[in-house]
Amino acid sequence: MVDAQQTDAQEYGLDRDCTTLSRHVLQQLQNFSAEAQDLSALMNRIALAGKIIARRLSRAGLMEGVLGFTGDINVQGESVKKMDVYANDVFISVFKQSGLVCRLASEEMEKPYYIPENCPIGRYTLLYDPIDGSSNTDNNLSLGSIFAIRQQEGEDVDGTASDLLQSGRKQIAAGYILYGPSTMLVYSIGKGVHSFTLDPSLGEFILSDENIQIPNHGPVYSVNEGNFWQWDDSFREYIRYVHRTEGYTARYGGAMVGDIHRVLVQGGVFLYPGTIKQPEGKLRLLYESAPLAFLIEQAGGRASTGNQEILDVVPEKLHQRTPLIIGSKDDVALVESFIQKQAKEQSENMMERSRVPQ
Ligand code: AHM
Ligand code: MG
């Protein structure tokens, strides 16, 4: 008979002591200060939202009214899926009772959602994309949720949330939940990047990898090449380069949480450049690009708009979009080198033209 201890050791690997998420956060901060307890409680709430969403997704094909569109168009001009609304509401209801969060801002809501009863004590804002990769929802493919936590600055009495219009360096925690074959939660509180896997039998996220480091270079390039005709020449040149160079492999899943998770583990680059139809690209800065940039920087990678570090971009509005180049340091730098080369050529051509007598 196999004894229980042996089964546990096989399941979690030797030396694994089932570190839960909340314990991990407290260990990271090495104290039980009020801030450490807040962050631990906040991460616990995010984990709870992830578990509720994962549970619904795991049975979506068997339930009425879970899949498909609502018929509404959101603030982004995109058709809303029933799962988008459900997941957005899950985060609201989970944080309503937390006492810690006074304001939530998400892809699905034009204005932040205020929780006045938490405001005297709730010092944090949660920014989130409840369902990343919505187009995958009805096909039973990977999805994600993205989150960032910021300290509330000022009173926000006029309800404009203007204190959120600051750079990504103001984030105090960020991460994502990946709904794949298993549900994973990857987070950083500015002390490295750590991943947890949901053990459904325990109902707990258990530590699976600590201090994840992204390779400086990797084989993966992840981009929707269907937009090739709409890109700037620099991106087309980069793609032509990888097409004719040995050692690259294309991977694009339609949900960037999954795509960026692959890049985090294997190395490479994920891109969403501006297009003719959307010159700033598709991805939103505050609750998509900036949280992922925070995480990838913590893992030793980089995230850039092509001209600026993502974490340095100061948004002018809540739902601002930004081009995104994110992943391994060397691969992000390679894409940027194509952008710089094109900018140099353009300025040389302009100088040349200005020298030609009219
Ligand atoms: P969403 O949050 O509305 O789903 O949009 C974000 C998603 C990303 O996860 C993904 O990389 C991208 O949109 C896919 O867009 P496209 O279909 O244009 O390639
Ligand atoms: Mg999204």
Coordinates of C-alpha atoms and ligand atoms in Angstrom, one line a residue:
M1 CA 0.0 0.0 0.0
V2 CA 1.3 3.5 -0.9
D3 CA 1.4 5.6 2.2
A4 CA -0.1 9.1 2.3
Q5 CA 3.2 10.8 2.9
Q6 CA 4.7 9.2 -0.2
T7 CA 1.7 10.3 -2.4
D8 CA 2.0 13.9 -1.1
A9 CA 5.7 13.9 -1.9
Q10 CA 5.0 12.6 -5.4
E11 CA 2.3 15.1 -6.0
Y12 CA 4.1 18.2 -4.8
G13 CA 7.7 17.0 -5.2
L14 CA 10.1 16.5 -2.4
D15 CA 10.7 19.4 -0.1
R16 CA 7.4 21.0 -1.2
D17 CA 5.6 22.2 1.9
C18 CA 2.4 23.4 0.3
T19 CA 3.2 27.1 0.6
T20 CA -0.1 29.0 0.1
L21 CA -0.3 32.4 -1.5
S22 CA -1.1 34.4 1.6
R23 CA 1.7 32.8 3.5
H24 CA 4.1 33.5 0.7
V25 CA 3.2 37.2 0.6
L26 CA 3.9 37.5 4.3
Q27 CA 7.1 35.6 3.9
Q28 CA 8.2 37.9 1.1
L29 CA 7.7 41.0 3.2
Q30 CA 9.3 39.3 6.2
N31 CA 7.0 41.1 8.7
F32 CA 3.5 41.3 9.9
S33 CA 3.1 45.1 9.4
A34 CA -0.2 46.5 8.5
E35 CA 0.9 46.9 4.8
A36 CA 2.1 43.2 4.7
Q37 CA -1.2 42.1 6.1
D38 CA -3.1 44.2 3.6
L39 CA -1.1 42.9 0.7
S40 CA -1.6 39.3 1.8
A41 CA -5.4 39.9 2.2
L42 CA -5.6 41.6 -1.2
M43 CA -3.8 38.7 -2.9
N44 CA -6.1 36.3 -1.1
R45 CA -9.1 38.1 -2.5
I46 CA -7.7 38.1 -6.0
A47 CA -7.1 34.4 -5.7
L48 CA -10.7 33.9 -4.6
A49 CA -11.9 35.8 -7.7
G50 CA -9.7 33.5 -9.8
K51 CA -11.1 30.4 -8.2
I52 CA -14.7 31.5 -8.8
I53 CA -14.0 32.4 -12.4
A54 CA -12.0 29.2 -13.0
R55 CA -14.9 27.1 -11.5
R56 CA -17.4 28.7 -13.9
L57 CA -15.1 28.3 -16.9
S58 CA -14.5 24.6 -16.1
R59 CA -18.2 23.9 -16.6
A60 CA -19.1 26.6 -19.1
G61 CA -20.1 24.2 -21.9
L62 CA -22.6 22.5 -19.6
M63 CA -24.4 25.5 -18.3
E64 CA -27.1 27.8 -19.7
G65 CA -26.3 31.5 -20.2
V66 CA -22.5 31.3 -19.7
L67 CA -21.1 31.5 -23.2
G68 CA -21.8 33.9 -26.0
F69 CA -22.4 37.7 -26.3
T70 CA -24.6 39.9 -24.2
G71 CA -25.5 42.1 -27.2
D72 CA -23.8 45.2 -25.5
I73 CA -20.8 47.1 -26.7
N74 CA -18.3 48.2 -23.9
V75 CA -16.5 51.4 -23.5
Q76 CA -13.7 50.1 -25.7
G77 CA -16.2 49.7 -28.6
E78 CA -15.9 45.9 -28.3
S79 CA -18.8 43.3 -28.1
V80 CA -19.2 42.2 -24.6
K81 CA -19.3 38.5 -23.7
K82 CA -21.4 37.1 -20.9
M83 CA -18.2 35.8 -19.2
D84 CA -16.7 39.4 -19.3
V85 CA -19.7 40.7 -17.3
Y86 CA -19.6 37.7 -14.9
A87 CA -15.9 38.0 -14.2
N88 CA -16.1 41.7 -13.8
D89 CA -18.9 41.3 -11.2
V90 CA -17.0 38.6 -9.4
F91 CA -14.1 41.0 -8.8
I92 CA -16.5 43.6 -7.6
S93 CA -18.4 41.3 -5.2
V94 CA -15.2 39.8 -3.8
F95 CA -13.7 43.3 -3.1
K96 CA -16.8 44.8 -1.8
Q97 CA -16.4 42.7 1.3
S98 CA -12.7 43.1 1.6
G99 CA -12.7 46.5 3.3
L100 CA -9.4 47.2 1.7
V101 CA -10.3 48.4 -1.8
C102 CA -12.1 51.6 -2.2
R103 CA -12.1 51.7 -6.0
L104 CA -12.0 49.3 -8.9
A105 CA -11.2 50.2 -12.4
S106 CA -11.6 47.6 -15.2
E107 CA -11.7 47.2 -19.0
E108 CA -15.4 46.6 -18.7
M109 CA -16.4 49.8 -16.9
E110 CA -16.3 53.3 -18.3
K111 CA -15.7 54.9 -14.9
P112 CA -14.1 53.3 -11.8
Y113 CA -16.5 51.5 -9.4
Y114 CA -16.4 53.1 -6.0
I115 CA -17.1 51.2 -2.8
P116 CA -18.0 54.1 -0.5
E117 CA -18.4 51.9 2.6
N118 CA -14.7 50.9 2.2
C119 CA -13.5 54.4 1.5
P120 CA -12.5 55.6 5.0
I121 CA -10.3 52.5 5.4
G122 CA -9.8 51.2 1.9
R123 CA -6.5 52.7 0.7
Y124 CA -6.1 50.7 -2.4
T125 CA -7.3 50.7 -6.0
L126 CA -7.6 47.5 -8.0
L127 CA -7.1 47.8 -11.7
Y128 CA -8.0 44.7 -13.7
D129 CA -9.0 43.0 -16.9
P130 CA -11.5 40.4 -15.8
I131 CA -11.2 38.2 -18.9
D132 CA -8.2 38.7 -21.1
G133 CA -8.5 37.0 -24.5
S134 CA -12.3 37.1 -24.6
S135 CA -12.4 35.8 -28.2
N136 CA -11.2 32.4 -26.8
T137 CA -14.1 32.1 -24.4
D138 CA -16.5 30.2 -26.6
N139 CA -13.8 27.9 -27.9
N140 CA -12.6 26.4 -24.6
L141 CA -9.2 27.9 -25.0
S142 CA -6.9 29.6 -22.6
L143 CA -8.0 32.8 -20.9
G144 CA -6.6 35.1 -18.3
S145 CA -7.3 37.8 -15.7
I146 CA -4.8 40.6 -15.2
F147 CA -4.5 42.8 -12.1
A148 CA -2.6 45.6 -10.5
I149 CA -2.8 47.2 -7.1
R150 CA -2.1 50.9 -6.5
Q151 CA -2.2 52.9 -3.4
Q152 CA -4.9 55.5 -3.5
E153 CA -3.4 59.0 -3.5
G154 CA -5.6 61.8 -2.4
E155 CA -9.3 61.7 -1.7
D156 CA -10.6 61.5 -5.3
V157 CA -13.5 63.7 -4.2
D158 CA -14.6 64.6 -7.7
G159 CA -14.6 61.0 -8.8
T160 CA -12.3 61.6 -11.7
A161 CA -9.7 59.1 -10.4
S162 CA -7.0 61.5 -11.7
D163 CA -4.5 60.0 -9.3
L164 CA -4.5 56.9 -11.4
L165 CA -3.1 58.8 -14.3
Q166 CA 0.5 58.1 -13.2
S167 CA 3.2 55.8 -14.5
G168 CA 3.3 52.1 -13.9
R169 CA 6.1 52.6 -11.4
K170 CA 3.3 53.4 -8.9
Q171 CA 2.0 49.8 -9.0
I172 CA 2.7 48.0 -5.7
A173 CA 1.7 44.6 -6.9
A174 CA 0.7 43.1 -10.2
G175 CA 0.1 39.7 -11.9
Y176 CA -2.2 37.5 -13.8
I177 CA -4.3 34.4 -13.4
L178 CA -4.0 31.9 -16.3
Y179 CA -7.0 29.7 -17.0
G180 CA -5.4 26.9 -18.9
P181 CA -5.2 23.1 -18.4
S182 CA -4.6 24.1 -14.8
T183 CA -5.3 27.5 -13.2
M184 CA -2.1 29.4 -12.3
L185 CA -1.6 32.7 -10.5
V186 CA 1.6 34.6 -11.2
Y187 CA 2.3 37.6 -9.1
S188 CA 4.9 40.1 -7.9
I189 CA 5.0 42.6 -5.1
G190 CA 8.3 44.0 -6.3
K191 CA 10.2 41.1 -4.9
G192 CA 10.6 38.8 -7.8
V193 CA 8.0 36.8 -9.7
H194 CA 6.3 33.7 -8.3
S195 CA 3.8 31.2 -9.7
F196 CA 1.1 29.2 -8.0
T197 CA -1.0 26.4 -9.3
L198 CA -4.6 25.9 -8.1
D199 CA -5.1 22.5 -6.5
P200 CA -8.8 22.0 -7.0
S201 CA -9.0 19.3 -4.3
L202 CA -7.6 21.7 -1.7
G203 CA -9.2 24.8 -3.2
E204 CA -5.8 26.6 -2.7
F205 CA -3.1 28.1 -4.9
I206 CA 0.1 26.2 -4.0
L207 CA 3.5 27.6 -4.8
S208 CA 5.0 26.0 -7.9
D209 CA 7.9 28.3 -8.9
E210 CA 9.7 31.0 -7.0
N211 CA 11.9 33.9 -8.3
I212 CA 11.2 33.1 -12.0
Q213 CA 13.8 34.6 -14.3
I214 CA 13.0 35.1 -18.0
P215 CA 15.8 34.1 -20.3
N216 CA 17.6 37.0 -21.9
H217 CA 16.7 35.6 -25.3
G218 CA 14.3 33.0 -26.5
P219 CA 12.9 31.4 -29.6
V220 CA 9.3 32.6 -29.4
Y221 CA 7.8 35.5 -31.3
S222 CA 4.2 36.0 -30.5
V223 CA 2.2 38.4 -32.6
N224 CA -1.0 38.5 -34.7
E225 CA 0.6 38.4 -38.2
G226 CA -2.9 39.0 -39.7
N227 CA -2.2 42.7 -39.0
F228 CA 1.0 42.7 -41.1
W229 CA -0.5 44.9 -43.8
Q230 CA -1.5 47.5 -41.1
W231 CA 1.9 47.8 -39.4
D232 CA 4.6 50.3 -39.7
D233 CA 7.6 49.2 -41.9
S234 CA 9.8 48.6 -38.8
F235 CA 7.6 45.8 -37.5
R236 CA 7.3 44.3 -41.0
E237 CA 11.1 44.3 -41.3
Y238 CA 11.5 42.6 -37.9
I239 CA 9.0 39.9 -39.0
R240 CA 10.8 39.4 -42.3
Y241 CA 14.0 39.1 -40.2
V242 CA 12.6 36.3 -38.0
H243 CA 11.1 34.5 -41.1
R244 CA 14.5 34.2 -42.7
T245 CA 16.6 33.5 -39.5
E246 CA 17.0 30.1 -38.0
G247 CA 16.0 29.6 -34.3
Y248 CA 12.6 31.4 -34.2
T249 CA 9.2 29.9 -33.6
A250 CA 5.8 31.6 -33.9
R251 CA 3.3 31.1 -31.1
Y252 CA 0.1 33.1 -30.8
G253 CA -2.9 32.0 -28.7
G254 CA -5.2 35.0 -28.9
A255 CA -5.0 35.6 -25.1
M256 CA -1.9 37.5 -24.1
V257 CA -1.8 36.1 -20.6
G258 CA -1.1 32.7 -22.0
D259 CA 1.3 34.0 -24.7
I260 CA 3.2 36.1 -22.2
H261 CA 3.4 33.2 -19.7
R262 CA 5.0 31.1 -22.4
V263 CA 7.5 34.0 -23.1
L264 CA 8.2 34.3 -19.4
V265 CA 9.1 30.6 -19.1
Q266 CA 10.8 30.0 -22.5
G267 CA 12.0 33.4 -23.5
G268 CA 11.1 35.4 -26.6
V269 CA 8.9 38.4 -27.3
F270 CA 5.2 39.3 -27.5
L271 CA 4.2 42.2 -29.6
Y272 CA 1.0 44.2 -30.2
P273 CA 2.0 47.1 -32.4
G274 CA -0.1 50.0 -33.5
T275 CA -2.2 49.4 -36.7
I276 CA -3.8 51.6 -39.3
K277 CA -7.1 51.1 -37.6
Q278 CA -5.7 51.4 -34.1
P279 CA -2.5 53.5 -34.2
E280 CA -2.0 53.0 -30.4
G281 CA -2.5 49.3 -30.7
K282 CA -5.2 47.3 -28.9
L283 CA -4.0 46.9 -25.4
R284 CA -4.8 49.1 -22.6
L285 CA -2.0 50.6 -20.5
L286 CA -3.4 50.7 -16.9
Y287 CA -4.8 47.2 -16.6
E288 CA -3.2 45.2 -19.3
S289 CA 0.3 46.5 -20.4
A290 CA 1.5 48.1 -17.2
P291 CA 0.8 45.2 -14.9
L292 CA 2.4 42.7 -17.3
A293 CA 5.4 45.1 -17.7
F294 CA 5.8 45.3 -13.9
L295 CA 5.9 41.5 -13.7
I296 CA 8.2 40.9 -16.7
E297 CA 10.7 43.6 -15.4
Q298 CA 10.6 41.8 -12.0
A299 CA 11.6 38.6 -13.9
G300 CA 14.5 40.4 -15.6
G301 CA 12.8 41.2 -18.9
R302 CA 11.6 44.4 -20.5
A303 CA 8.5 46.0 -21.8
S304 CA 8.5 48.9 -24.3
T305 CA 6.2 50.9 -26.5
G306 CA 9.0 51.0 -29.0
N307 CA 10.1 54.4 -27.9
Q308 CA 9.7 54.3 -24.1
E309 CA 9.6 51.9 -21.2
I310 CA 6.0 50.9 -20.6
L311 CA 6.4 51.6 -16.9
D312 CA 7.4 55.2 -17.6
V313 CA 4.3 56.0 -19.7
V314 CA 2.0 58.5 -18.0
P315 CA -1.5 58.0 -19.3
E316 CA -3.9 60.8 -20.1
K317 CA -7.0 58.8 -19.7
L318 CA -8.2 55.7 -17.9
H319 CA -8.6 53.5 -20.9
Q320 CA -5.6 54.7 -22.8
R321 CA -4.1 52.2 -25.3
T322 CA -0.4 51.6 -26.0
P323 CA 1.7 49.6 -28.4
L324 CA 3.4 46.8 -26.5
I325 CA 6.7 44.9 -27.0
I326 CA 7.4 42.7 -24.0
G327 CA 9.6 39.8 -23.1
S328 CA 13.3 38.8 -23.0
K329 CA 15.7 41.8 -22.8
D330 CA 17.6 41.0 -26.0
D331 CA 14.5 40.3 -28.0
V332 CA 12.8 43.5 -27.0
A333 CA 16.0 45.4 -27.9
L334 CA 16.1 43.7 -31.3
V335 CA 12.6 44.8 -32.1
E336 CA 13.5 48.3 -30.9
S337 CA 16.6 48.3 -33.1
F338 CA 14.3 48.0 -36.2
I339 CA 12.2 50.9 -35.0
Q340 CA 15.3 53.1 -34.4
K341 CA 16.7 52.2 -37.7
Q342 CA 13.6 53.2 -39.5
A343 CA 13.4 56.5 -37.5
K344 CA 17.0 57.3 -38.5
E345 CA 16.3 56.6 -42.1
Q346 CA 13.2 58.8 -42.1
S347 CA 15.1 61.7 -40.5
E348 CA 18.0 61.3 -43.0
N349 CA 15.5 61.3 -45.9
M350 CA 13.9 64.5 -44.5
M351 CA 17.2 66.2 -44.2
E352 CA 18.1 65.1 -47.7
R353 CA 14.9 66.5 -49.0
S354 CA 15.3 69.8 -47.2
R355 CA 18.8 70.2 -48.8
V356 CA 17.4 69.7 -52.3
P357 CA 16.7 73.2 -53.8
Q358 CA 13.0 73.6 -54.5
Ligands
AHM1 P1 -9.5 41.5 -24.6 O1 -9.0 41.8 -23.2 O2 -10.6 42.3 -25.0 O3 -9.7 40.0 -24.8 O4 -8.3 42.0 -25.6 C1 -7.0 41.6 -25.3 C2 -6.5 40.5 -26.1 C3 -5.2 39.9 -25.8 O5 -5.3 38.9 -24.8 C4 -4.7 39.3 -27.1 O6 -3.3 39.2 -27.2 C5 -5.3 40.2 -28.1 O7 -6.4 40.9 -27.5 C6 -5.8 39.5 -29.3 O8 -6.2 40.4 -30.2 P2 -6.3 40.1 -31.7 O9 -7.5 39.2 -31.9 O10 -6.4 41.4 -32.4 O11 -5.0 39.4 -32.1
MG2 MG -7.9 42.4 -22.1

